[in-house]
Tab-separated table of C-alpha atoms in Angstrom:
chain	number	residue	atom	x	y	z
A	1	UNK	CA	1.857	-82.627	-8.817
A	2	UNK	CA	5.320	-82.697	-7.482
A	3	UNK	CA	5.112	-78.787	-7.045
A	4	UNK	CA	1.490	-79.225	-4.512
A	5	UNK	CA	3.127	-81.910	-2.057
A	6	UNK	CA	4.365	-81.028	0.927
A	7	UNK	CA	2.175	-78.616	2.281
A	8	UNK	CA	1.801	-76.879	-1.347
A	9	UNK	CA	4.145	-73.385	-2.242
A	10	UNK	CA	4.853	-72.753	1.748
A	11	UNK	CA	6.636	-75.868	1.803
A	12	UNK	CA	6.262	-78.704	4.578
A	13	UNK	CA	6.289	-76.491	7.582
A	14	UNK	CA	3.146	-74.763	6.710
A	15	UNK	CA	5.079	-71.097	6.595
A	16	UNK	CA	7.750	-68.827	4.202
A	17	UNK	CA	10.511	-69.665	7.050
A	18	UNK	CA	10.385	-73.093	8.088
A	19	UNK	CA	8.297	-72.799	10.995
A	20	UNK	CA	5.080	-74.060	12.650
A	21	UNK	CA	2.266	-71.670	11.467
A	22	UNK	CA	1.144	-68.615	12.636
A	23	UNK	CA	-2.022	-68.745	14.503
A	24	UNK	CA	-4.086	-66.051	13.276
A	25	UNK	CA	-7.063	-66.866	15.368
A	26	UNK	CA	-5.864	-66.667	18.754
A	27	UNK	CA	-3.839	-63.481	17.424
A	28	UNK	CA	-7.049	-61.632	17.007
A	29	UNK	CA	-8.274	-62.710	20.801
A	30	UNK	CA	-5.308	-60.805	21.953
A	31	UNK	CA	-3.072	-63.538	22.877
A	32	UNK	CA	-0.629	-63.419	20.380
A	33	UNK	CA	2.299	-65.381	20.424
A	34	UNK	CA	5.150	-64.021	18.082
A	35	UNK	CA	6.581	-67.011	15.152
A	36	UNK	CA	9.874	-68.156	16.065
A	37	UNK	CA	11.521	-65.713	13.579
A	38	UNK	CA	10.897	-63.133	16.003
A	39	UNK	CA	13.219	-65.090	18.859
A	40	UNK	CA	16.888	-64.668	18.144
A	41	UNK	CA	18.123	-67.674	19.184
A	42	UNK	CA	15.365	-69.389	16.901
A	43	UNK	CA	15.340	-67.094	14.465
A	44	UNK	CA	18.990	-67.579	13.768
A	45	UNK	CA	19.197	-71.243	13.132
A	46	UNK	CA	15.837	-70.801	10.974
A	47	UNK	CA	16.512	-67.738	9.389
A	48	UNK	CA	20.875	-67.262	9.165
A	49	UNK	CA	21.818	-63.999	11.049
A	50	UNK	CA	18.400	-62.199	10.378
A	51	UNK	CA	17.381	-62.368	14.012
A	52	UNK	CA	21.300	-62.433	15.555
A	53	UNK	CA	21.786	-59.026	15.375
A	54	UNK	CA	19.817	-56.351	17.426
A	55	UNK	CA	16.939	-54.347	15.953
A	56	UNK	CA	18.532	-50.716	17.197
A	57	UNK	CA	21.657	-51.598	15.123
A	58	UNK	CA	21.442	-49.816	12.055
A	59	UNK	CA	24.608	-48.928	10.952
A	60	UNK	CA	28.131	-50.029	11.198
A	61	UNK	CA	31.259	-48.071	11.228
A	62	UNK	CA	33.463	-48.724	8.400
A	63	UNK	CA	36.481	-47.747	6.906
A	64	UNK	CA	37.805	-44.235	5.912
A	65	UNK	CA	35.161	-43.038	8.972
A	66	UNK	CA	32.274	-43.724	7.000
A	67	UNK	CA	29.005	-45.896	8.415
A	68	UNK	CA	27.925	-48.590	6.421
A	69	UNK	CA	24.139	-49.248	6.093
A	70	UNK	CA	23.776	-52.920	6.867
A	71	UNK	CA	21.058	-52.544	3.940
A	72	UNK	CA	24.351	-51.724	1.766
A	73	UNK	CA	24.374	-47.935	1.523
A	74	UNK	CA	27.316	-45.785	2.763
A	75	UNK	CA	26.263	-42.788	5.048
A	76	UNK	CA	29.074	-39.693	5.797
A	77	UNK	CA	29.855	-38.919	9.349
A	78	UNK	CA	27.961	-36.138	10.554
A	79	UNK	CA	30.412	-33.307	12.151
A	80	UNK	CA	28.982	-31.231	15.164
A	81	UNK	CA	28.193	-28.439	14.478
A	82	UNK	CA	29.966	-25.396	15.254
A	83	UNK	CA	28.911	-21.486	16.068
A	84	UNK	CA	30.012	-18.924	14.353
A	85	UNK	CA	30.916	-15.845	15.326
A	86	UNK	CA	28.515	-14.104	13.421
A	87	UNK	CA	25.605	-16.054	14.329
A	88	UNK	CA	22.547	-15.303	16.013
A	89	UNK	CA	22.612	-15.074	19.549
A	90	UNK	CA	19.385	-14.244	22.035
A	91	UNK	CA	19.081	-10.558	22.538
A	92	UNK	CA	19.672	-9.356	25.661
A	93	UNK	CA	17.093	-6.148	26.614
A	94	UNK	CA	19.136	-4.892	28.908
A	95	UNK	CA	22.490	-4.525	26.879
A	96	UNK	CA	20.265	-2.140	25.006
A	97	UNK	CA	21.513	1.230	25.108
A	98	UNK	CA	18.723	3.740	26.251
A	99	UNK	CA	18.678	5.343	22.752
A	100	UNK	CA	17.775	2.508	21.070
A	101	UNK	CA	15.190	1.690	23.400
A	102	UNK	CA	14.098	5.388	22.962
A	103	UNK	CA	14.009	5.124	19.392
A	104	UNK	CA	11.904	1.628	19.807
A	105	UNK	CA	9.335	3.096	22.108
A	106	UNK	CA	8.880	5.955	18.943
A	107	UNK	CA	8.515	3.199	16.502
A	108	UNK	CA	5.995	0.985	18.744
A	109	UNK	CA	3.756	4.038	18.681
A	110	UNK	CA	3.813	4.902	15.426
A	111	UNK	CA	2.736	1.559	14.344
A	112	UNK	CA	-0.192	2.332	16.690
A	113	UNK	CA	-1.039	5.491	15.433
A	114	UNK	CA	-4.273	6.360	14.135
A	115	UNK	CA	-6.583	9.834	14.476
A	116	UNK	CA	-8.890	7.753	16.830
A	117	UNK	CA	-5.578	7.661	19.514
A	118	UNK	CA	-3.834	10.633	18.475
A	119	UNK	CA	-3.650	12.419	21.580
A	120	UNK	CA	-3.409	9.986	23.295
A	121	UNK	CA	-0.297	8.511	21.672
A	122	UNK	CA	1.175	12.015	21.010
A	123	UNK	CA	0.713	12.522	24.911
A	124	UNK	CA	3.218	9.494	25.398
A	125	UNK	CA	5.605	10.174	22.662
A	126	UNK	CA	5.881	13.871	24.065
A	127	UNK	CA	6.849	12.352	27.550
A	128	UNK	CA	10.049	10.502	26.104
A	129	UNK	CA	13.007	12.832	27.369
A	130	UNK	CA	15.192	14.013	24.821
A	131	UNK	CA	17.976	15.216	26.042
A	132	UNK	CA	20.716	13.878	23.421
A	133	UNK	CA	20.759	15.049	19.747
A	134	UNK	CA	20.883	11.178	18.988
A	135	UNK	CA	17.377	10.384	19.878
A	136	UNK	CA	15.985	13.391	18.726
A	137	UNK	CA	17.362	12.569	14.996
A	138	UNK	CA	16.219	8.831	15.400
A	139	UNK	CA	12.345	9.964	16.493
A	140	UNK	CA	12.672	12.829	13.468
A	141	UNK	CA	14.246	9.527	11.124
A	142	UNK	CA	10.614	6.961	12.692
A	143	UNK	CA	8.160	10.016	11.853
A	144	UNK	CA	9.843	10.368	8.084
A	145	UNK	CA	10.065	6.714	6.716
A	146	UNK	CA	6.461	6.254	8.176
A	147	UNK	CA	5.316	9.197	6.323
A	148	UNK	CA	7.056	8.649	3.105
A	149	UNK	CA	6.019	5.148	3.485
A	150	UNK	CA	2.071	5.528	4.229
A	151	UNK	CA	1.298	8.735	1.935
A	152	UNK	CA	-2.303	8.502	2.853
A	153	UNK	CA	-1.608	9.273	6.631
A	154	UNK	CA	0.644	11.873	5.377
A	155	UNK	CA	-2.040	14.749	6.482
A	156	UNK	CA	-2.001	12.922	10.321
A	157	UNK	CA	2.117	12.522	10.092
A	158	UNK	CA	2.514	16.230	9.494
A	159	UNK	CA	0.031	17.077	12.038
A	160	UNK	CA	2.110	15.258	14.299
A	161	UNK	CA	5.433	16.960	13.264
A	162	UNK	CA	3.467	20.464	13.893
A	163	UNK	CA	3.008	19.471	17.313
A	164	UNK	CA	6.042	17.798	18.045
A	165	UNK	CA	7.743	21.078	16.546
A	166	UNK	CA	5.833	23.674	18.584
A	167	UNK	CA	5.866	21.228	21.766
A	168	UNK	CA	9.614	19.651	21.766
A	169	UNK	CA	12.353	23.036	22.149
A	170	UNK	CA	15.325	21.245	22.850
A	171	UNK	CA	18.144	22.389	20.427
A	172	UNK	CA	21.279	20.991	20.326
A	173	UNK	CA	24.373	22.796	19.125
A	174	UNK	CA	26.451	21.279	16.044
A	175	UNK	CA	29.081	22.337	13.604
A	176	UNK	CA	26.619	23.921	11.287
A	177	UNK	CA	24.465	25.666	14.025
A	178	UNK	CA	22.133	25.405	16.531
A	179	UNK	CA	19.577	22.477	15.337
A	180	UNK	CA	16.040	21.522	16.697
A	181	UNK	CA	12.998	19.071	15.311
A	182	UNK	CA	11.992	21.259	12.858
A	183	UNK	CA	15.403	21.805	11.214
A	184	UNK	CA	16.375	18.209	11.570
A	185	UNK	CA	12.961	17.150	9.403
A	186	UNK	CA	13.396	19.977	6.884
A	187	UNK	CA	16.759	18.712	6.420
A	188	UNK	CA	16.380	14.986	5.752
A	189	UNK	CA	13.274	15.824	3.680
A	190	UNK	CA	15.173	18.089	1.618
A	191	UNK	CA	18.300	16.029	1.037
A	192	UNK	CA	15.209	12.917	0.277
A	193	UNK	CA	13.841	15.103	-2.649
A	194	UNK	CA	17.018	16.449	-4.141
A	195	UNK	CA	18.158	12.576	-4.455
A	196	UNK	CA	14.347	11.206	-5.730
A	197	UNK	CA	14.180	14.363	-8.352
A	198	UNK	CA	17.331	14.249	-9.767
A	199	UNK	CA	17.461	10.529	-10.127
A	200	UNK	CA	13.811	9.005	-11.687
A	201	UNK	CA	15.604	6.959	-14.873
A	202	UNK	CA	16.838	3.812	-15.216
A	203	UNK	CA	20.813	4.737	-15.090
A	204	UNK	CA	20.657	6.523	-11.040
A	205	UNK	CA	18.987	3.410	-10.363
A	206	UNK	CA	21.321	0.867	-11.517
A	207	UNK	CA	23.956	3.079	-9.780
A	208	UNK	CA	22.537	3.177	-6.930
A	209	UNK	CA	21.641	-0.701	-6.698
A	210	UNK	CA	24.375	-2.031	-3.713
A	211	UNK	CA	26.741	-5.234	-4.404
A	212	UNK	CA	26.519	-4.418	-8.253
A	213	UNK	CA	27.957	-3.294	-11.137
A	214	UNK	CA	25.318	-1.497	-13.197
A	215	UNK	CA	26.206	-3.848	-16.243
A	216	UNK	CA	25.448	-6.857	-13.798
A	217	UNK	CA	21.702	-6.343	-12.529
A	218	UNK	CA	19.309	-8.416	-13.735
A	219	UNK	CA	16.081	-6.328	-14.988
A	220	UNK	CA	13.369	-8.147	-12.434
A	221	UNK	CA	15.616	-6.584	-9.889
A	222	UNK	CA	16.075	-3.214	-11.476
A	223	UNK	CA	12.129	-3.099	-12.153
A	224	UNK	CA	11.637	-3.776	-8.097
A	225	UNK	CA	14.190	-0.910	-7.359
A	226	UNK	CA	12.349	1.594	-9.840
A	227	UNK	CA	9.240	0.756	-8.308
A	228	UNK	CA	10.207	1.424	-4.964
A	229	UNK	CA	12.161	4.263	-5.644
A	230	UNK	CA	9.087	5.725	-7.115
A	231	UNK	CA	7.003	5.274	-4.491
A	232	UNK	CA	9.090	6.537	-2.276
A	233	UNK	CA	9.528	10.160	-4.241
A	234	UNK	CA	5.517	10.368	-4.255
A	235	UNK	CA	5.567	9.613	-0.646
A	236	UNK	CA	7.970	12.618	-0.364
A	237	UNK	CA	6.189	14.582	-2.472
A	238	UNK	CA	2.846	14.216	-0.411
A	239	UNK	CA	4.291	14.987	2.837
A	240	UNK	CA	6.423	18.024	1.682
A	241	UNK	CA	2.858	19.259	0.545
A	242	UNK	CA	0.774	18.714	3.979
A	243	UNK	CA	4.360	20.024	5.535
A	244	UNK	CA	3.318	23.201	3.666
A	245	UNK	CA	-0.094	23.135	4.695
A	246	UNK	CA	0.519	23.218	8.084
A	247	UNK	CA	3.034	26.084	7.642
A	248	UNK	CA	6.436	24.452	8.294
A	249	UNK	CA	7.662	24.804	5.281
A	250	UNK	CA	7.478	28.402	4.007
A	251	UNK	CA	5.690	29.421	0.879
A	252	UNK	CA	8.966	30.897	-1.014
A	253	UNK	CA	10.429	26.861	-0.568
A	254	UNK	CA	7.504	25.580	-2.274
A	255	UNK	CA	7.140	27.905	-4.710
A	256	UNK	CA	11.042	28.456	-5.824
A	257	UNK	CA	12.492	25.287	-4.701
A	258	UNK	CA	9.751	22.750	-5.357
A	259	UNK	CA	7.373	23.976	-8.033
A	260	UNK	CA	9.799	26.067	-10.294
A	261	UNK	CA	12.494	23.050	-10.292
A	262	UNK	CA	10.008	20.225	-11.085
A	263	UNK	CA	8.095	22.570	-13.290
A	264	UNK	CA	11.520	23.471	-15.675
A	265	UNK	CA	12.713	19.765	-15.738
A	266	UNK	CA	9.236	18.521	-16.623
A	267	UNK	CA	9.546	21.316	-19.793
A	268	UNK	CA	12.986	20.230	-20.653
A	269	UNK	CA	13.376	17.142	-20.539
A	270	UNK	CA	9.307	15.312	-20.566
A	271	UNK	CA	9.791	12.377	-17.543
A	272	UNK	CA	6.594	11.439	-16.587
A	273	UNK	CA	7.528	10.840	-13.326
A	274	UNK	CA	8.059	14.505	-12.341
A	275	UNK	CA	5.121	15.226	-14.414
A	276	UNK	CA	3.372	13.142	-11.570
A	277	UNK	CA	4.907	14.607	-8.239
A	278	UNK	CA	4.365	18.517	-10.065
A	279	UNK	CA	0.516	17.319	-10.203
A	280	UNK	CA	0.923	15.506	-6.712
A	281	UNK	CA	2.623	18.365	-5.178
A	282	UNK	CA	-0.147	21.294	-6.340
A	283	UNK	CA	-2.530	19.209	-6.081
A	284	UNK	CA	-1.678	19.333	-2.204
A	285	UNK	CA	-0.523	22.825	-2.078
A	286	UNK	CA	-2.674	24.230	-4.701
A	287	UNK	CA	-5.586	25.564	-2.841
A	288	UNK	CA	-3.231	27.424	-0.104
A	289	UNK	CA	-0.960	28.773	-2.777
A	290	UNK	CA	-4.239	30.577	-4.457
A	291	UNK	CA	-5.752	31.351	-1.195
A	292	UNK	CA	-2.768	33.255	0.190
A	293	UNK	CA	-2.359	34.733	-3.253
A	294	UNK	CA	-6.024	36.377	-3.142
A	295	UNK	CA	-5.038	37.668	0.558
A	296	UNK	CA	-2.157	39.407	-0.121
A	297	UNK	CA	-3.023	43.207	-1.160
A	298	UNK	CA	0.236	43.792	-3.254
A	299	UNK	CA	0.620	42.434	-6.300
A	300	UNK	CA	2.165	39.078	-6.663
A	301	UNK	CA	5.384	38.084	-8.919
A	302	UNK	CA	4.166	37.336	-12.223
A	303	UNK	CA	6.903	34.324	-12.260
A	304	UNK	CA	5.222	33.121	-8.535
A	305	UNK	CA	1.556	33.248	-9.354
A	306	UNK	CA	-0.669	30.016	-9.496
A	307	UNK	CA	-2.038	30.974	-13.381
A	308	UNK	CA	1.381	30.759	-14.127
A	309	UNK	CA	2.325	27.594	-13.184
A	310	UNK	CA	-1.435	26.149	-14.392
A	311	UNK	CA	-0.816	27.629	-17.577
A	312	UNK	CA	2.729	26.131	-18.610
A	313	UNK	CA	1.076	23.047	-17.022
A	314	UNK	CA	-1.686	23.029	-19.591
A	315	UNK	CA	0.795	23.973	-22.279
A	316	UNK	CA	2.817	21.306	-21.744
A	317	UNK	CA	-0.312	18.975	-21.998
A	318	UNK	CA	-0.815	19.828	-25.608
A	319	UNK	CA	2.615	17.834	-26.499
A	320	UNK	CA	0.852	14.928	-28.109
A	321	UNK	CA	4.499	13.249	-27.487
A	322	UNK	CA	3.862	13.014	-24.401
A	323	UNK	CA	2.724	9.966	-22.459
A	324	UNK	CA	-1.788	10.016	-22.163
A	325	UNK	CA	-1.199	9.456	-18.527
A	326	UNK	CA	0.986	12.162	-18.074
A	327	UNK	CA	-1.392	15.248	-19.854
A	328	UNK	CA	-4.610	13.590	-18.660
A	329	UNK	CA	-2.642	14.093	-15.208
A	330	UNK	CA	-2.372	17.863	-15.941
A	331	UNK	CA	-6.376	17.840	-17.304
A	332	UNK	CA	-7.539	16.218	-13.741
A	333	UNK	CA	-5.260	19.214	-12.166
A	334	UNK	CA	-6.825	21.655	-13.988
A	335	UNK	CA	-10.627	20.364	-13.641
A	336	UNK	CA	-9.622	20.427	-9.603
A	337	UNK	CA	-8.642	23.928	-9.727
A	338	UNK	CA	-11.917	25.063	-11.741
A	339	UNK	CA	-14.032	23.319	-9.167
A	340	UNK	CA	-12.195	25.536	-6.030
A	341	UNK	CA	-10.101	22.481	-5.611
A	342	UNK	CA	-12.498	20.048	-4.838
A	343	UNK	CA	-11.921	16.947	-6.136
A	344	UNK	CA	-14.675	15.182	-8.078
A	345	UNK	CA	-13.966	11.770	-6.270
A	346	UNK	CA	-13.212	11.237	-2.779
A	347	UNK	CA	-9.572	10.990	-1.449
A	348	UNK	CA	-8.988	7.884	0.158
A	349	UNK	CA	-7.199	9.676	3.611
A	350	UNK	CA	-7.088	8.684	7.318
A	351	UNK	CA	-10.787	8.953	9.550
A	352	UNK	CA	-11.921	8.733	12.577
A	353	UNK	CA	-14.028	5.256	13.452
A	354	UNK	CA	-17.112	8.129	14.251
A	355	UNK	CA	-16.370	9.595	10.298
A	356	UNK	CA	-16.508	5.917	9.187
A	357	UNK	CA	-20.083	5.499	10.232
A	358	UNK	CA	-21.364	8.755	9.465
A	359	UNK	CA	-20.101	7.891	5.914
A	360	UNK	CA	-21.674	4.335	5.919
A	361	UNK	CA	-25.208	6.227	6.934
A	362	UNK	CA	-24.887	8.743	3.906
A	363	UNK	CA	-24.011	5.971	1.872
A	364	UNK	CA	-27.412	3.868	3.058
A	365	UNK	CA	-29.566	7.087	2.979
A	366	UNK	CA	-28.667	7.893	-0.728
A	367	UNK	CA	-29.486	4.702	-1.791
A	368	UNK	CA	-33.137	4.568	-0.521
A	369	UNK	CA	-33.305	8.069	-1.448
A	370	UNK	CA	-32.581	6.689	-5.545
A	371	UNK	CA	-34.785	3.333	-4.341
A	372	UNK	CA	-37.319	5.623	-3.707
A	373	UNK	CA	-37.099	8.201	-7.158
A	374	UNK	CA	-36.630	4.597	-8.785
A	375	UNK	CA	-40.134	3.376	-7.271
A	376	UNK	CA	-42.233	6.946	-8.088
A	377	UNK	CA	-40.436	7.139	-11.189
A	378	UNK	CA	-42.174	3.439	-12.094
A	379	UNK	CA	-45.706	4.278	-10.687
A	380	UNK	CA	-45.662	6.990	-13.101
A	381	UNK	CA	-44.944	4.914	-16.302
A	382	UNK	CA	-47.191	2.401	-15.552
A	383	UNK	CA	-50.894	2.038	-15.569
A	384	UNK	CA	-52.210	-1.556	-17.652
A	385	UNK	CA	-56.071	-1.657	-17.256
A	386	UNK	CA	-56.424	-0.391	-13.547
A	387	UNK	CA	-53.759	2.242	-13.811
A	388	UNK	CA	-53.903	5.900	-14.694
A	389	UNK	CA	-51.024	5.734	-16.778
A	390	UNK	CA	-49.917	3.244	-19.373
A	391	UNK	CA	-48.019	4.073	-22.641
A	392	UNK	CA	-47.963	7.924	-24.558
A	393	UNK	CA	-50.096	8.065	-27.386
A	394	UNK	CA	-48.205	8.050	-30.744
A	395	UNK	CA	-51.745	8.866	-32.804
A	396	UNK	CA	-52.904	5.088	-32.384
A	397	UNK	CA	-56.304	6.526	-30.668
A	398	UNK	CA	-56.370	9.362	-33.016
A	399	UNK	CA	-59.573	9.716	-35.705
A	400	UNK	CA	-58.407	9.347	-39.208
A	401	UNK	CA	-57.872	7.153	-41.769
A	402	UNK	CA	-54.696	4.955	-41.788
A	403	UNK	CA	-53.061	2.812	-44.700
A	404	UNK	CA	-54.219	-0.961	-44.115
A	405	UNK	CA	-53.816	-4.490	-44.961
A	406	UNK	CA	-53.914	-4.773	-49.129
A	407	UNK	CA	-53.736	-1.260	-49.636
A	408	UNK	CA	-57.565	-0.749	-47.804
A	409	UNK	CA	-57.967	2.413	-46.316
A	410	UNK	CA	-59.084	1.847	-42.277
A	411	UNK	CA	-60.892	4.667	-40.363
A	412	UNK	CA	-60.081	4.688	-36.634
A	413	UNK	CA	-62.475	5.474	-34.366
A	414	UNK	CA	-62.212	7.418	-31.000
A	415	UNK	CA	-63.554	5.020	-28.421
A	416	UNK	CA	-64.474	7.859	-25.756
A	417	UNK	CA	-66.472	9.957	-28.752
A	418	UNK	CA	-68.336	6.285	-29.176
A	419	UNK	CA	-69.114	5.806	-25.554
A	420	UNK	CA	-70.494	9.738	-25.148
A	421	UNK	CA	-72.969	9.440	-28.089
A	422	UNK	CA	-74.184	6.092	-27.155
A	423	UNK	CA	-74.784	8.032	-23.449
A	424	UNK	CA	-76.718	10.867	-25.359
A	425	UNK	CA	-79.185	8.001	-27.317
């Protein structure tokens, strides 16, 4: 009883603070008038030094240059902050030397570059001058990593390079000799394939891995940098062999440099990933190498010759040692070679928008070609009462006497021979 009087728990006042009530009626008519806690002269004789101090003043500065919370929590000073000197800073375009912007132009096509706008794009990449060796190696280094990169434009890249080759004739004299487009790509994809061949395993990789110690790289990391380093050799590997193709790299290269080495390490020493690029490389190269083979009137080195290589290929299958992949590799290449090197499945390769939707068409006409052998297939099978079909006869209709049910012998009628002598009565 004691607890209720007085205005029950909010004590005589009617409210928490000791004020007159809040009037929650003429609140919600929108003429609100704020409780006396909310007026700082009020609110500090009601309420102590709740409403003395101002609401914007969070924090207060306190010893040792720290600022105290007025909630009670201690908050470090915050230093400006200060630029380094190797920070990032706005580029400026025109600080840009003009063979980098040379160089960028190159790239920005490339990125565009498709067989749709080929001559188009070619026309503008022709019309950058080149008349220092500098941006002649840095469009030669844009055409390489995008080829090595995208190995199914690899056909369209070294179509490009043909061009550029016949096209571009500025040479440019160094210590080693006069050097032009062509000699400049022969060279970096040379020096790419002597690195890539001789170092597939695990130890050139963790060698090569930068800010390392072999010992010290973790294996997620060395996986990543197998991967790429992989991928990279195939991309190689394709583009040396559509180099070939378009005859700028000579036959004697391929066959004494490329197949020969790759063919004698795969013998010696079983890695599956040279196994690959040898299949990669004549599966590129292979139809050109037997075509030019059969063209030639004098006889060909027995060392050089296609059957050759195909046969220590198939050889070297037989190894039951060595990885399914790799000799099921060597199969496909064989297979391809018996079918005059066309392959069985389609090559997924750069087209034209116009190839795209001649190949959606043949698609759409094959299948209502089979919808249609499907349908006339069915019409023929079928036949139930009205049809002229139905199921083959397995001797069901056949006259003759048949074992029945208890062992009783059943004779079985022809209906049609019933039907005719009922006609003749």
């Amino acid at each position: 009883g004691g607890m209720m009087s007085g205005g029950g728990f909010m004590g005589a006042g009617g409210s928490f603070d000791g004020v007159k009530e809040y009037d929650l009626n003429r609140a919600r008519s929108g003429h609100r008038v704020p409780p006396a806690s909310f007026n700082t002269a009020a609110g500090a004789a009601a309420g102590g030094d709740r409403g003395g101090r101002k609401p914007s003043m969070r924090f207060e500065t306190g010893q040792g240059g720290m600022n105290k919370d007025v909630r009670g929590s201690m908050v470090a000073s915050v230093e400006p902050l200060q630029m380094s000197e190797t920070g990032w800073k706005p580029r400026n375009v025109d600080s840009e030397d003009e063979i980098t912007r040379k160089v960028k132009e190159v790239r920005m096509i490339l990125n565009k570059l498709t067989l749709e706008k080929f001559d188009v794009l070619y026309e503008q990449m022709k019309a950058i001058d080149v008349h220092d060796l500098h941006v002649l190696k840095g469009i030669v280094h844009e055409v390489f990593e995008k080829a090595v990169a995208e190995p199914a434009f690899a056909p369209m890249y070294a179509k490009l390079c043909h061009k550029l080759s016949e096209e571009v004739k500025e040479q440019f004299k160094t210590e080693t000799g006069d050097v032009d487009f062509r000699r400049i790509l022969l060279k970096g994809v040379q020096d790419e394939f002597e690195s890539s061949t001789q170092g597939e395993d695990e130890a050139y990789v963790r060698q090569h891995l930068k800010g390392s110690s072999p010992e010290e790289v973790p294996t997620e990391v060395l996986q990543d940098a197998m991967k790429k380093s992989k991928r990279r050799m195939l991309g190689n590997i394709r583009f040396i062999g559509e180099l070939y193709v378009k005859q700028l790299i000579k036959e004697r290269v391929i066959q004494e440099y490329c197949v020969e080495k790759l063919l004698e390490r795969a013998e010696r020493q079983r890695e599956e990933d040279v196994i690959e690029c040898l299949c990669k490389l004549l599966t590129t190269t292979g139809k050109t190498l037997e075509q030019k083979e059969k063209e030639r009137k004098k006889k060909v080195e027995q060392q050089k010759s296609i059957n050759v290589y195909m046969a220590r290929l198939v050889r070297l299958s037989t190894d039951k040692s060595l990885p399914s992949r790799s000799r099921f590799m060597i199969q496909d290449l064989a297979d391809l070679r018996k079918n005059d090197w066309v392959p069985r499945r389609e090559v997924a390769q750069a087209k034209t928008i116009s190839e795209i939707h001649e190949d959606v068409k043949k698609e759409e006409a094959a299948k209502l070609q089979a919808a249609a052998e499907a349908a006339r297939s069915t019409g023929r099978g079928g036949g139930g009462r009205g049809g002229g079909g139905g199921a083959p006869d397995y001797g069901r209709n056949r006259m003759g006497p048949s074992r029945g049910v208890g062992g009783m012998t059943m004779h079985h009628v022809n209906s049609a021979a019933v039907q005719k002598t009922r006609n003749y009565d």
